[in-house]
Amino acid sequence: MTGLAAAASTTSLGEAVQFWILGTVAVIGALCTILMKRAVHSALSLAGTMIVLAVFYLANGAYFLGVVQIVVYTGAIMMLFLFVVMLVGVTAADSLKETLKGQRWLAAGLGLGFGILLIAGIGNASLRHFDGLGQANAGGNVQGLAALIFTKYVFAFEATGALLITAAVGAMVLTHRERTERATSQRERSQARVRAGKQVPPLPAPGVYARHNAVDIPGLLPDGTPSELTVNPTLRARGQIRDVSGEALTGVKELERRSEDWLERDSGPRSSSAAPGPAAPKEEAKK
Amino acid sequence: MENLIALLVAAPLVGAALLLCGGKRLDRAGHWIGTLLAVASFAVAAVLFADMLGKAAGHRALHQHLFSWIPVGGFRADVAFQLDQLSMTFVLLITGVGSLIHIYSIGYMEHDERRRRFFGYLNLFLAAMLLLVLADNYLLLYVGWEGVGLASYLLIGFWQHKPSAATAAKKAFLVNRVGDIGLSIAIMVMFTTFGTFAFGPVLAATGDTGEGRLTAIGLMLLLAACGKSAQVPLQSWLGDAMEGPTPVSALIHAATMVTAGVYLITRSGAIFNAAPTAQLAVVVVGAVTLLFGAIVGCAKDDIKKALAGSTMSQIGYMILAAGLGPIGYAFAIMHLVTHGFFKAGLFLGAGSVMHGMNDEVDMRRYGGLRSYMPITFVTFGLGYLAIIGFPGLSGFFSKDKIIEAAFAKGGAEGWILGAAALLGAAITAFYMTRVMLMTFFGEKRWNPAEVHPHESPKSMTIPMIVLAVGSVFAGGLFSIDDAFVTWLEPVTSFAHGNSPVSATAVTAATIVVLLAGVGVAWLKYGRKPVPVAAPRGSVLTRAARRDLLQDDFNHIVFVRGGEQLTRTLVQLDHSLVDGAVNGTAASMGGLSGLLRRLQTGFVRSYAVQMLGGAAVLVAATLLMRSV
Amino acid sequence: MNPVNYLYLAALLFTIGAAGVLIRRNAIVVFMCIELMLNACNLAFVVFARMHGNLDGQIIAFFTMVVAAAEVVVGLAIIVSIFRTRHTASVDDASLMKL
């Protein structure tokens, strides 16, 4: 991609355009990674940044690494991340409020200082000219890498293999949980539930209407208040519960009335008994 | 023959072990065993003495090596005995007087339920004292020195149910300890100087040793002697030591143990001869003490304390003589022996009087006892005549020689010392006459309804008679052809002093001051009745009654001073030492507290620190590159 | 354009990642930030390889990826096990050496 001429000092205009556009995307992705409230969003932003980096690798003549970056990093590792986020972070609402005193200022100051130092260091270095990879990649990038890996870096390569094995075993050891007692049977669990006097029958279903019996809407108790038992705790933790006990009910009533008008159907005894019926106790309770 | 020497020490030591460890089974026979072993020791001493007399003067010293006590490299401390004429004299005195006092104690302690223990202590004392005088090196002497200190402590506090006795024992022990420190320092200096502390090598090497070292050793030995012999400034314990049973006062605090200082100085004569400064200190101490003790003796109404003052004074004479060098050593020892006789006799007499007077010690409540206790009166009277130096009796010969030798010191010193000794003789005559008159003459000042004076049993009177005989004849016997001086000469050496006044003049002066002293005492106590309640008296009298304020001085200087010093040190310790230590601890604690804040346990805090460190590293790298 | 701009970008990304490690409390996000830092380094290596005209930089980047993969595996396992015992993925809650 780059010029074959040795010791060039500029790249092609196309690469420059690509750098400025994708570089901006990468920085935005990185910022989103650290600023997004939800871990899933962070992971996706990071994946975006990584794909941009993969393009940059390709632009810099590292074809093998570019592909590996997409396949291994963005594909495998980021999916692993997402998997763990789903496994772990679902109920963990991550607030961005700082709890350690002064930590944010320290982080900002240090980060700024460190960045300035790095950039000053790079700016100080005399890196006007570059050789380009034309010669090194002449026999093919993958072949060149392979030649180095299996000759010059063979010991590091072997050690990396050992490291990977160790990591795999380590992950297994860390996550494996030895079952030390017999699993309780369903019968035993139900007996325990009866003995403890907790909710013996199945939990009540969410929703009370045919149109609103989605899992994210809590069922209403006879007095019109929503029941905590009817929705999944995960949804509650995520804050994804829609409450229809109050304003939503009036909205529904409004909608029904308008549809009646639109159908030019006199509000018959059926609809009046269907819609406002259950809502009436609720309104009484409000008063 | 020399193998018998160990037997001298062993006999009383076995007695002490038997009596102190034997338990109640020996209660009935205990005093007999103790007395028997003391007499046995005396018999051995007599055999050795006879053997010694049979030899030529230069070959009389015996030496017995028992075993090596501490053999370490080139250093050797032996348990070995040396029996020369000086030691022989002491051995005879100790075992002889000791045996007599053992016999006396059988009667005196008859009603004491702890009599067995008493005899055990007496035997222990004999063993330690014999060890002291028989040792052939200073270390073994030190063992005996401490042994007699222990025995003295145990016997002064024998009636420990009396708080005064317990306190007196403690006081004697503590004051003695000051002296003992002197002896131990002297031994240490000796060891660093000579590399040994056997008498032979040490005394032989004094010629080629610096005078400074010898003066130091001499002064330390003098300090030791002051402690043990109750010389100024360590004299304060002797008066209180009279709290012990009277036989103890007679044996330990009159005849034998308190003379250990004189023995030490005489034995170390070569050191003092080579250190004139130390010698001068010795004579000063002796002269001061002889006057000090005499003045104290004049004011005391307690018969035993009066005698204790007298003892102090007489030992002052001995120390004075010993400080005079070769012209005085022999006379010091001679006076020591005669004093051993008459002072032991006087104490036993006093004990006999107390025995008959329900343990009353105040002379103002005696009077006219001569017809009730004739034997005591006669023996006490002979001892009295001996101590004031009545011509022809023991004290006359020995004291007269010391006064002569004091004048013979020469120069102004000689005049001052001679005058002090003469004055001391006058005061001695005064206070002894006072004791005599108050006790045996005058009207009865006791209540016949309560007190029934009576003569003591035979076991008490016989020793008194023997001692009285000794007090009468010993001095004369020793002076025939200067027998005693000749006898001791191989050990102590002897030099005739050049007295500026003739011997006859000194003798005449002695007799004159003696008569003056007796006369004044008679005027004061013989002609006029003695009041039962002590009159207020002059300032000097009141001071003398308080032992010339020695205890007050000690209290103000040492007790108060020590307390003040302690308080200062405690404060220093609190503020400086503890302050430094606690300050270090507190600053460390504070620092740790600060550092602990870094260890929050929060991973992100650590990450901040890591990033900070990385930033510093980058900055340093860039800085180094730019430089 | 000079390729040194890639290095500036790498420095910027690295700094952003570092700040993220310091700021975020969710262990998984912290981990992502670490990945970001590693990737920034990789970019620098690749650009250095280009500048020097040899492939050694790319090799180093390759090894970094492998090590990062191993690290992610172990790290995520640790996060999962911490979550199991403490029911939280916040790094601040794991501030004691005991449960």
CSV table of N, CA and C in Angstrom, one decimal, chain B residues 473-575:
chain,number,residue,atom,x,y,z
B,473,PHE,N,47.1,-10.1,131.7
B,473,PHE,CA,48.5,-10.6,131.4
B,473,PHE,C,49.0,-10.5,130.0
B,474,ALA,N,48.0,-10.5,129.0
B,474,ALA,CA,48.5,-10.7,127.6
B,474,ALA,C,49.5,-9.6,127.3
B,475,GLY,N,49.2,-8.3,127.6
B,475,GLY,CA,50.0,-7.3,127.2
B,475,GLY,C,51.4,-7.4,127.7
B,476,GLY,N,51.5,-7.7,129.0
B,476,GLY,CA,52.8,-7.9,129.7
B,476,GLY,C,53.6,-9.0,129.0
B,477,LEU,N,52.8,-10.1,128.8
B,477,LEU,CA,53.5,-11.3,128.2
B,477,LEU,C,54.1,-11.0,126.8
B,478,PHE,N,53.3,-10.2,126.1
B,478,PHE,CA,53.8,-9.9,124.7
B,478,PHE,C,55.0,-9.0,124.7
B,479,SER,N,55.1,-8.2,125.8
B,479,SER,CA,56.1,-7.2,125.8
B,479,SER,C,57.4,-7.7,126.4
B,480,ILE,N,57.4,-8.9,127.0
B,480,ILE,CA,58.7,-9.4,127.5
B,480,ILE,C,59.6,-9.6,126.3
B,481,ASP,N,60.7,-8.9,126.3
B,481,ASP,CA,61.7,-9.0,125.2
B,481,ASP,C,61.1,-8.7,123.8
B,482,ASP,N,60.0,-7.9,123.8
B,482,ASP,CA,59.3,-7.5,122.6
B,482,ASP,C,58.9,-8.8,121.8
B,483,ALA,N,58.4,-9.8,122.6
B,483,ALA,CA,58.2,-11.1,122.0
B,483,ALA,C,57.2,-11.0,120.9
B,484,PHE,N,56.2,-10.2,121.0
B,484,PHE,CA,55.1,-10.1,120.0
B,484,PHE,C,55.7,-9.5,118.7
B,485,VAL,N,56.5,-8.5,118.9
B,485,VAL,CA,57.0,-7.8,117.7
B,485,VAL,C,58.0,-8.8,117.0
B,486,THR,N,58.8,-9.5,117.7
B,486,THR,CA,59.7,-10.4,117.1
B,486,THR,C,58.9,-11.5,116.4
B,487,TRP,N,57.8,-11.9,117.0
B,487,TRP,CA,57.0,-13.0,116.4
B,487,TRP,C,56.4,-12.6,115.1
B,488,LEU,N,55.9,-11.4,115.0
B,488,LEU,CA,55.3,-10.9,113.8
B,488,LEU,C,56.3,-10.4,112.8
B,489,GLU,N,57.5,-10.1,113.2
B,489,GLU,CA,58.4,-9.4,112.3
B,489,GLU,C,58.6,-10.0,110.9
B,490,PRO,N,58.7,-11.3,110.8
B,490,PRO,CA,58.9,-11.9,109.5
B,490,PRO,C,57.8,-11.6,108.5
B,491,VAL,N,56.6,-11.3,109.0
B,491,VAL,CA,55.4,-11.0,108.2
B,491,VAL,C,55.3,-9.5,107.9
B,492,THR,N,55.3,-8.8,109.0
B,492,THR,CA,55.0,-7.3,108.8
B,492,THR,C,56.2,-6.5,108.7
B,493,SER,N,57.4,-7.0,109.0
B,493,SER,CA,58.6,-6.3,109.2
B,493,SER,C,58.4,-5.2,110.3
B,494,PHE,N,59.5,-4.8,110.8
B,494,PHE,CA,59.4,-3.9,111.9
B,494,PHE,C,60.6,-2.8,111.8
B,495,ALA,N,60.2,-1.6,112.1
B,495,ALA,CA,61.2,-0.6,112.2
B,495,ALA,C,61.0,0.2,113.5
B,496,HIS,N,62.1,0.6,114.1
B,496,HIS,CA,62.0,1.4,115.3
B,496,HIS,C,61.8,2.8,114.9
B,497,GLY,N,60.8,3.5,115.4
B,497,GLY,CA,60.6,4.9,115.0
B,497,GLY,C,61.5,5.8,115.8
B,498,ASN,N,61.8,6.9,115.3
B,498,ASN,CA,62.6,7.9,116.0
B,498,ASN,C,61.7,8.9,116.6
B,499,SER,N,61.3,8.7,117.9
B,499,SER,CA,60.3,9.6,118.5
B,499,SER,C,61.0,10.9,118.9
B,500,PRO,N,60.4,12.0,118.7
B,500,PRO,CA,61.0,13.2,119.2
B,500,PRO,C,60.9,13.4,120.7
B,501,VAL,N,60.0,12.6,121.3
B,501,VAL,CA,59.9,12.6,122.8
B,501,VAL,C,60.3,11.2,123.2
B,502,SER,N,60.9,11.2,124.4
B,502,SER,CA,61.4,9.9,124.8
B,502,SER,C,60.3,9.0,125.2
B,503,ALA,N,60.5,7.7,125.2
B,503,ALA,CA,59.5,6.7,125.6
B,503,ALA,C,59.0,6.9,127.0
B,504,THR,N,59.9,7.3,127.8
B,504,THR,CA,59.5,7.5,129.2
B,504,THR,C,58.5,8.7,129.3
B,505,ALA,N,58.8,9.7,128.6
B,505,ALA,CA,58.0,10.9,128.6
B,505,ALA,C,56.6,10.6,128.1
B,506,VAL,N,56.5,9.8,127.0
B,506,VAL,CA,55.2,9.4,126.5
B,506,VAL,C,54.5,8.6,127.6
B,507,THR,N,55.1,7.6,128.2
B,507,THR,CA,54.5,6.8,129.2
B,507,THR,C,54.0,7.7,130.3
B,508,ALA,N,54.8,8.6,130.7
B,508,ALA,CA,54.4,9.5,131.8
B,508,ALA,C,53.2,10.3,131.4
B,509,ALA,N,53.2,10.9,130.2
B,509,ALA,CA,52.1,11.7,129.7
B,509,ALA,C,50.8,10.8,129.7
B,510,THR,N,51.0,9.6,129.2
B,510,THR,CA,49.8,8.7,129.1
B,510,THR,C,49.2,8.5,130.5
B,511,ILE,N,50.1,8.3,131.5
B,511,ILE,CA,49.5,8.0,132.8
B,511,ILE,C,48.9,9.3,133.3
B,512,VAL,N,49.5,10.4,133.0
B,512,VAL,CA,48.9,11.7,133.5
B,512,VAL,C,47.5,11.9,132.9
B,513,VAL,N,47.4,11.7,131.6
B,513,VAL,CA,46.1,12.0,131.0
B,513,VAL,C,45.1,11.0,131.4
B,514,LEU,N,45.5,9.7,131.7
B,514,LEU,CA,44.7,8.7,132.2
B,514,LEU,C,44.1,9.1,133.5
B,515,LEU,N,45.0,9.6,134.4
B,515,LEU,CA,44.5,9.9,135.7
B,515,LEU,C,43.6,11.1,135.6
B,516,ALA,N,43.9,12.0,134.7
B,516,ALA,CA,43.0,13.2,134.5
B,516,ALA,C,41.6,12.8,134.1
B,517,GLY,N,41.6,11.9,133.1
B,517,GLY,CA,40.3,11.4,132.6
B,517,GLY,C,39.5,10.7,133.7
B,518,VAL,N,40.2,9.8,134.5
B,518,VAL,CA,39.5,9.1,135.6
B,518,VAL,C,39.0,10.1,136.6
B,519,GLY,N,39.9,11.1,136.9
B,519,GLY,CA,39.5,12.1,137.9
B,519,GLY,C,38.3,12.9,137.5
B,520,VAL,N,38.2,13.4,136.2
B,520,VAL,CA,37.1,14.2,135.8
B,520,VAL,C,35.8,13.3,135.9
B,521,ALA,N,35.9,12.0,135.4
B,521,ALA,CA,34.8,11.2,135.5
B,521,ALA,C,34.3,11.0,136.9
B,522,TRP,N,35.3,10.9,137.8
B,522,TRP,CA,34.9,10.6,139.2
B,522,TRP,C,34.2,11.9,139.8
B,523,LEU,N,34.7,13.0,139.4
B,523,LEU,CA,34.1,14.3,139.8
B,523,LEU,C,32.6,14.3,139.3
B,524,LYS,N,32.5,13.9,138.1
B,524,LYS,CA,31.1,14.1,137.5
B,524,LYS,C,30.1,13.0,137.9
B,525,TYR,N,30.6,11.8,138.0
B,525,TYR,CA,29.7,10.7,138.2
B,525,TYR,C,29.9,9.9,139.5
B,526,GLY,N,31.1,10.1,140.2
B,526,GLY,CA,31.3,9.4,141.4
B,526,GLY,C,30.9,10.2,142.6
B,527,ARG,N,31.2,11.5,142.6
B,527,ARG,CA,30.9,12.3,143.8
B,527,ARG,C,29.5,12.7,143.8
B,528,LYS,N,28.9,13.0,142.6
B,528,LYS,CA,27.6,13.4,142.6
B,528,LYS,C,26.7,12.3,142.2
B,529,PRO,N,25.4,12.2,142.7
B,529,PRO,CA,24.6,11.1,142.3
B,529,PRO,C,24.2,11.3,140.8
B,530,VAL,N,24.0,10.2,140.2
B,530,VAL,CA,23.7,10.2,138.7
B,530,VAL,C,22.1,10.3,138.6
B,531,PRO,N,21.6,11.3,137.9
B,531,PRO,CA,20.2,11.4,137.7
B,531,PRO,C,19.7,10.2,136.8
B,532,VAL,N,18.5,9.7,137.2
B,532,VAL,CA,17.9,8.6,136.4
B,532,VAL,C,17.5,9.1,135.0
B,533,ALA,N,16.9,10.3,135.0
B,533,ALA,CA,16.6,10.9,133.7
B,533,ALA,C,17.8,11.7,133.2
B,534,ALA,N,18.2,11.4,131.9
B,534,ALA,CA,19.4,12.1,131.4
B,534,ALA,C,19.2,13.6,131.3
B,535,PRO,N,20.1,14.3,131.9
B,535,PRO,CA,20.0,15.8,131.7
B,535,PRO,C,20.2,16.2,130.3
B,536,ARG,N,19.8,17.4,130.0
B,536,ARG,CA,19.8,17.9,128.6
B,536,ARG,C,21.2,17.9,128.0
B,537,GLY,N,22.1,18.4,128.8
B,537,GLY,CA,23.5,18.3,128.4
B,537,GLY,C,23.8,19.4,127.4
B,538,SER,N,25.1,19.5,127.1
B,538,SER,CA,25.6,20.6,126.2
B,538,SER,C,25.3,20.2,124.7
B,539,VAL,N,25.6,21.1,123.8
B,539,VAL,CA,25.4,20.8,122.4
B,539,VAL,C,26.2,19.6,122.0
B,540,LEU,N,27.4,19.5,122.4
B,540,LEU,CA,28.3,18.4,122.1
B,540,LEU,C,27.7,17.1,122.6
B,541,THR,N,27.2,17.1,123.8
B,541,THR,CA,26.6,15.9,124.4
B,541,THR,C,25.4,15.4,123.6
B,542,ARG,N,24.6,16.4,123.3
B,542,ARG,CA,23.4,16.0,122.5
B,542,ARG,C,23.8,15.5,121.1
B,543,ALA,N,24.8,16.1,120.5
B,543,ALA,CA,25.2,15.6,119.2
B,543,ALA,C,25.8,14.2,119.4
B,544,ALA,N,26.6,14.0,120.5
B,544,ALA,CA,27.2,12.7,120.7
B,544,ALA,C,26.2,11.7,120.9
B,545,ARG,N,25.1,12.0,121.7
B,545,ARG,CA,24.0,11.1,121.9
B,545,ARG,C,23.4,10.6,120.5
B,546,ARG,N,23.4,11.6,119.6
B,546,ARG,CA,22.9,11.2,118.3
B,546,ARG,C,24.1,10.7,117.4
B,547,ASP,N,25.1,10.1,118.0
B,547,ASP,CA,26.2,9.6,117.3
B,547,ASP,C,26.9,10.7,116.4
B,548,LEU,N,27.0,11.9,117.0
B,548,LEU,CA,27.7,13.0,116.4
B,548,LEU,C,27.0,13.3,115.0
B,549,LEU,N,25.7,13.1,115.0
B,549,LEU,CA,24.9,13.4,113.8
B,549,LEU,C,25.3,12.6,112.5
B,550,GLN,N,25.9,11.5,112.7
B,550,GLN,CA,26.3,10.7,111.5
B,550,GLN,C,25.1,10.3,110.7
B,551,ASP,N,24.1,9.8,111.5
B,551,ASP,CA,22.9,9.3,110.7
B,551,ASP,C,22.2,10.5,110.0
B,552,ASP,N,22.2,11.6,110.7
B,552,ASP,CA,21.5,12.8,110.1
B,552,ASP,C,22.3,13.2,108.8
B,553,PHE,N,23.7,13.1,109.0
B,553,PHE,CA,24.5,13.5,107.8
B,553,PHE,C,24.2,12.5,106.7
B,554,ASN,N,24.2,11.2,107.0
B,554,ASN,CA,24.0,10.2,106.0
B,554,ASN,C,22.6,10.4,105.3
B,555,HIS,N,21.6,10.8,106.2
B,555,HIS,CA,20.3,10.9,105.7
B,555,HIS,C,20.2,12.1,104.7
B,556,ILE,N,20.8,13.2,105.2
B,556,ILE,CA,20.7,14.4,104.3
B,556,ILE,C,21.5,14.2,103.0
B,557,VAL,N,22.7,13.7,103.2
B,557,VAL,CA,23.5,13.6,102.0
B,557,VAL,C,23.2,12.5,101.1
B,558,PHE,N,23.1,11.3,101.7
B,558,PHE,CA,22.9,10.1,100.8
B,558,PHE,C,21.4,9.8,100.5
B,559,VAL,N,20.6,9.8,101.6
B,559,VAL,CA,19.2,9.4,101.4
B,559,VAL,C,18.5,10.4,100.6
B,560,ARG,N,18.6,11.7,101.1
B,560,ARG,CA,17.9,12.7,100.4
B,560,ARG,C,18.5,13.0,99.0
B,561,GLY,N,19.9,13.0,99.1
B,561,GLY,CA,20.6,13.2,97.8
B,561,GLY,C,20.3,12.1,96.8
B,562,GLY,N,20.3,10.9,97.3
B,562,GLY,CA,20.0,9.8,96.5
B,562,GLY,C,18.6,9.9,95.9
B,563,GLU,N,17.6,10.3,96.8
B,563,GLU,CA,16.3,10.4,96.3
B,563,GLU,C,16.2,11.5,95.2
B,564,GLN,N,16.9,12.6,95.5
B,564,GLN,CA,16.9,13.7,94.5
B,564,GLN,C,17.4,13.2,93.2
B,565,LEU,N,18.6,12.5,93.3
B,565,LEU,CA,19.2,12.0,92.1
B,565,LEU,C,18.3,11.1,91.4
B,566,THR,N,17.7,10.2,92.2
B,566,THR,CA,16.7,9.2,91.6
B,566,THR,C,15.6,9.9,90.8
B,567,ARG,N,15.1,11.0,91.5
B,567,ARG,CA,14.0,11.7,90.9
B,567,ARG,C,14.4,12.3,89.6
B,568,THR,N,15.6,12.9,89.7
B,568,THR,CA,16.1,13.6,88.5
B,568,THR,C,16.3,12.6,87.4
B,569,LEU,N,16.9,11.4,87.8
B,569,LEU,CA,17.1,10.4,86.7
B,569,LEU,C,15.8,9.9,86.2
B,570,VAL,N,14.8,9.7,87.1
B,570,VAL,CA,13.5,9.2,86.6
B,570,VAL,C,13.0,10.2,85.6
B,571,GLN,N,13.1,11.5,86.0
B,571,GLN,CA,12.6,12.5,85.1
B,571,GLN,C,13.3,12.5,83.8
B,572,LEU,N,14.6,12.4,83.9
B,572,LEU,CA,15.4,12.3,82.7
B,572,LEU,C,15.0,11.1,81.8
B,573,ASP,N,14.8,10.0,82.6
B,573,ASP,CA,14.4,8.8,81.8
B,573,ASP,C,13.1,9.0,81.1
B,574,HIS,N,12.2,9.7,81.9
B,574,HIS,CA,10.8,9.9,81.3
B,574,HIS,C,10.9,10.8,80.1
B,575,SER,N,11.7,11.9,80.3
B,575,SER,CA,11.6,12.9,79.2
B,575,SER,C,12.6,12.6,78.1
